[in-house]
Short mmCIF file of C-alpha atoms in Angstrom, two decimals:
data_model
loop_
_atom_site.label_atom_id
_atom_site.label_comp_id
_atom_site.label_asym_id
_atom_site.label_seq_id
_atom_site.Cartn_x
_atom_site.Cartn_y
_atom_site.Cartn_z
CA UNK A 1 14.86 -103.18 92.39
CA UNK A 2 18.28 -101.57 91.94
CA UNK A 3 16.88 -98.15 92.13
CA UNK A 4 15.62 -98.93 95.41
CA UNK A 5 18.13 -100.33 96.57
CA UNK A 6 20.40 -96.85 94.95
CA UNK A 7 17.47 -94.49 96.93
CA UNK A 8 18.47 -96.38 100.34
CA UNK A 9 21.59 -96.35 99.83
CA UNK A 10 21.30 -92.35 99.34
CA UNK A 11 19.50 -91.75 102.41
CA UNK A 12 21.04 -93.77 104.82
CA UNK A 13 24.18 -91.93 103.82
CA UNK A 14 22.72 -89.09 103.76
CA UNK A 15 21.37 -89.80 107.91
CA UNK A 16 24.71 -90.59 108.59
CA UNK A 17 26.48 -87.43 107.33
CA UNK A 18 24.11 -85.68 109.34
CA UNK A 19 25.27 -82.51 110.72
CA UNK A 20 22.68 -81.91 113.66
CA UNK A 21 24.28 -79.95 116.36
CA UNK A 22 22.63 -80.69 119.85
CA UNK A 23 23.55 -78.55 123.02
CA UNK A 24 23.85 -79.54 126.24
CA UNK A 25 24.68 -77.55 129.35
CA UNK A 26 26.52 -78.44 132.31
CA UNK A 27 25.88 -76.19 135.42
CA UNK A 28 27.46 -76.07 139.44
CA UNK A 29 26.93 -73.17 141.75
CA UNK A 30 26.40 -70.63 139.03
CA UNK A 31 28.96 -71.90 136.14
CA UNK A 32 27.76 -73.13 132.99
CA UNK A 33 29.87 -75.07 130.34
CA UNK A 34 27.72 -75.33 127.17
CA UNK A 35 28.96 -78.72 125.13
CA UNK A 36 28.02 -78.57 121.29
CA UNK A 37 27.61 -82.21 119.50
CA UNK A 38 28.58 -82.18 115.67
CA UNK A 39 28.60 -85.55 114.31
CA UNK A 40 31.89 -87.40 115.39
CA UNK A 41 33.54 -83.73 117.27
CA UNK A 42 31.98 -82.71 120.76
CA UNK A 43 32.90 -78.97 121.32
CA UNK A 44 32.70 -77.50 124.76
CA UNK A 45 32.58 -73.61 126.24
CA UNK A 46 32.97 -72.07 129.50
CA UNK A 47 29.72 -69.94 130.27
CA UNK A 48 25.76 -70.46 128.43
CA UNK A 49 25.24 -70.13 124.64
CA UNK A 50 22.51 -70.96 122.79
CA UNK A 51 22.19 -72.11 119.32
CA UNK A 52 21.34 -68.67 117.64
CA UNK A 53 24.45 -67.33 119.20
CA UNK A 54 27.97 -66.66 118.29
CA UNK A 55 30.25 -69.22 120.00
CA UNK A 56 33.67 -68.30 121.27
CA UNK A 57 36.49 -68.48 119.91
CA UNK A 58 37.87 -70.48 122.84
CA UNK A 59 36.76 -74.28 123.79
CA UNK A 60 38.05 -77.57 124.44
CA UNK A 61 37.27 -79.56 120.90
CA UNK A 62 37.24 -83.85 121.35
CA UNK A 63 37.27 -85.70 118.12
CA UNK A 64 36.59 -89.20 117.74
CA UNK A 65 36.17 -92.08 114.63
CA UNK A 66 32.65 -93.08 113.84
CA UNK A 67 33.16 -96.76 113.93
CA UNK A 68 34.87 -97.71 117.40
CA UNK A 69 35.44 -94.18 118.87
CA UNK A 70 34.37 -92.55 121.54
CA UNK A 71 34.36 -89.26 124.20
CA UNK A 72 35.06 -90.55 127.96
CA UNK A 73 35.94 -87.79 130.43
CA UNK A 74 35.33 -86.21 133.71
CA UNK A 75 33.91 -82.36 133.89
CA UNK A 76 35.15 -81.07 137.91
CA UNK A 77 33.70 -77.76 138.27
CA UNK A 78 36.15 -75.88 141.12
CA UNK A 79 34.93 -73.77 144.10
CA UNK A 80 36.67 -70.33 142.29
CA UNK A 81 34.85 -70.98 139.19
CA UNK A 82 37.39 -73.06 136.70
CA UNK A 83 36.69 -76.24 135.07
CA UNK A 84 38.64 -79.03 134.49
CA UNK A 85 38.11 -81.43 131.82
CA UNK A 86 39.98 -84.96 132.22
CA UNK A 87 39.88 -86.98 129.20
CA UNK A 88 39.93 -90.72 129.80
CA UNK A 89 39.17 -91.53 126.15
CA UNK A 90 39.00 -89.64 123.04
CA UNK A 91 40.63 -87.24 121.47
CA UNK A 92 41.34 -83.74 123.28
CA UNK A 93 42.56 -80.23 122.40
CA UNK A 94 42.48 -76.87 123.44
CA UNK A 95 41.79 -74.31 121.29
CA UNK A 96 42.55 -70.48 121.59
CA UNK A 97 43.40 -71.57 125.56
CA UNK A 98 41.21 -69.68 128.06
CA UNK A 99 42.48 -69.56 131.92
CA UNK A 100 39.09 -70.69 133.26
CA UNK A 101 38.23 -74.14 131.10
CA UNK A 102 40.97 -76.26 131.62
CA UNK A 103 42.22 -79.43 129.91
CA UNK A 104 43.57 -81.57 132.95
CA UNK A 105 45.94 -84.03 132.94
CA UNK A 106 47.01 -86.65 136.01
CA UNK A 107 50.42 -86.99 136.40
CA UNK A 108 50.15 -90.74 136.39
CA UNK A 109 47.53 -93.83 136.22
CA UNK A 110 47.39 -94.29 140.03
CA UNK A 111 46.82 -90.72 140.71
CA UNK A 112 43.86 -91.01 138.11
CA UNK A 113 42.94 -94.53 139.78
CA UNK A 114 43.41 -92.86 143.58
CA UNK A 115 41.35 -89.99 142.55
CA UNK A 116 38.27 -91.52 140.90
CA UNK A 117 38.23 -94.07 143.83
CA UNK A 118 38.09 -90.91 146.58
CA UNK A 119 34.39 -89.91 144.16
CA UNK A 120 33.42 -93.02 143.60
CA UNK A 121 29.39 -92.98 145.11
CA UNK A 122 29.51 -88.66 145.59
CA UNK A 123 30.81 -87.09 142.28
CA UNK A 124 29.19 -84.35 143.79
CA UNK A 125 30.76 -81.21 141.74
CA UNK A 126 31.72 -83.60 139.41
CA UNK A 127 29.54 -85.12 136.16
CA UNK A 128 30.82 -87.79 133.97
CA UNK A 129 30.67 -87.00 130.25
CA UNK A 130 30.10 -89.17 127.17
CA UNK A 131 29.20 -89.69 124.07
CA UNK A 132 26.53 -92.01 124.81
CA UNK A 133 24.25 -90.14 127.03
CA UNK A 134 22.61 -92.67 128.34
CA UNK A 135 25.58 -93.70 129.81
CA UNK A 136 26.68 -90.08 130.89
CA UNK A 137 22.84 -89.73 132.77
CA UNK A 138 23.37 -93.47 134.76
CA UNK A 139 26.80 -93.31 135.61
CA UNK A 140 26.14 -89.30 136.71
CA UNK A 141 22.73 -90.65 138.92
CA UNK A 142 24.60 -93.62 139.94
CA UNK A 143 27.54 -91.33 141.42
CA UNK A 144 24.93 -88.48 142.80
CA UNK A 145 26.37 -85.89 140.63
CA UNK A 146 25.34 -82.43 142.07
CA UNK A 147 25.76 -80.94 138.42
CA UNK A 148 22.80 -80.18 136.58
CA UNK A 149 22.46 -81.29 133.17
CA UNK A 150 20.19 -80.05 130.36
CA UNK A 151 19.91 -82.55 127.38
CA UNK A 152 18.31 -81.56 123.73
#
């Protein structure tokens, strides 16, 4: 009994130290932001990669706890190409900066409030990111996100 108890034990940690990386790819009129999942960090990349290929050296990396964290954010693709990433929960950094993925930051809680309000219904170049993709898919059909999505 204790050994079976010692084998479940082994592969249920084992499932949860899993380090499956999925890929998912965000794209708006020709601009592709290619987000990499690893366990409890969510990676993302201006322009297409795919799993046999080098990444860049540049991304935006969000890191959150396995127990109550989370990723919340915002992805606005812009008519010259840049995209913005506005976290609303989780952990964000940019790494080796690049001018054309940017981490974006409202100046204050009612601009944040007055701006989602003014998409609320037509996210249009907009797509709502999360860890929980369900989520991410409803809230994005729920908004009529014009960004297509790709999930693993």
């Amino acid at each position: 009994m204790m050994k079976n108890i010692i084998i479940l034990l082994m592969i249920f940690f084992l499932g949860a130290c899993s380090s499956e990386e999925n890929y998912i790819y965000y794209s708006y009129n020709k601009t592709t932001i290619t987000r990499v999942d690893k366990g409890n960090s969510i990676f993302f990349y201006y322009g297409k990669y795919k799993k046999e290929e080098p990444l860049p050296q540049s991304c935006v990396k969000e890191t959150f706890s396995d127990f109550d964290g989370g990723m919340d954010a915002f992805l606005i693709f812009k008519s010259n190409g840049n995209v913005e990433i506005v976290p609303t929960g989780g952990l964000f950094k940019t790494i080796n900066e690049k001018d054309n993925l940017i981490l974006k930051e409202f100046k204050s809680n009612i601009e944040f409030i007055n701006w989602e309000k003014g998409i609320n219904g037509d996210y249009l170049n907009v797509c709502k990111l999360s860890n929980v993709l369900k989520l991410e898919i409803r809230i994005n059909r729920e908004n009529d996100s014009k960004v297509k999505v790709v999930y693993p």
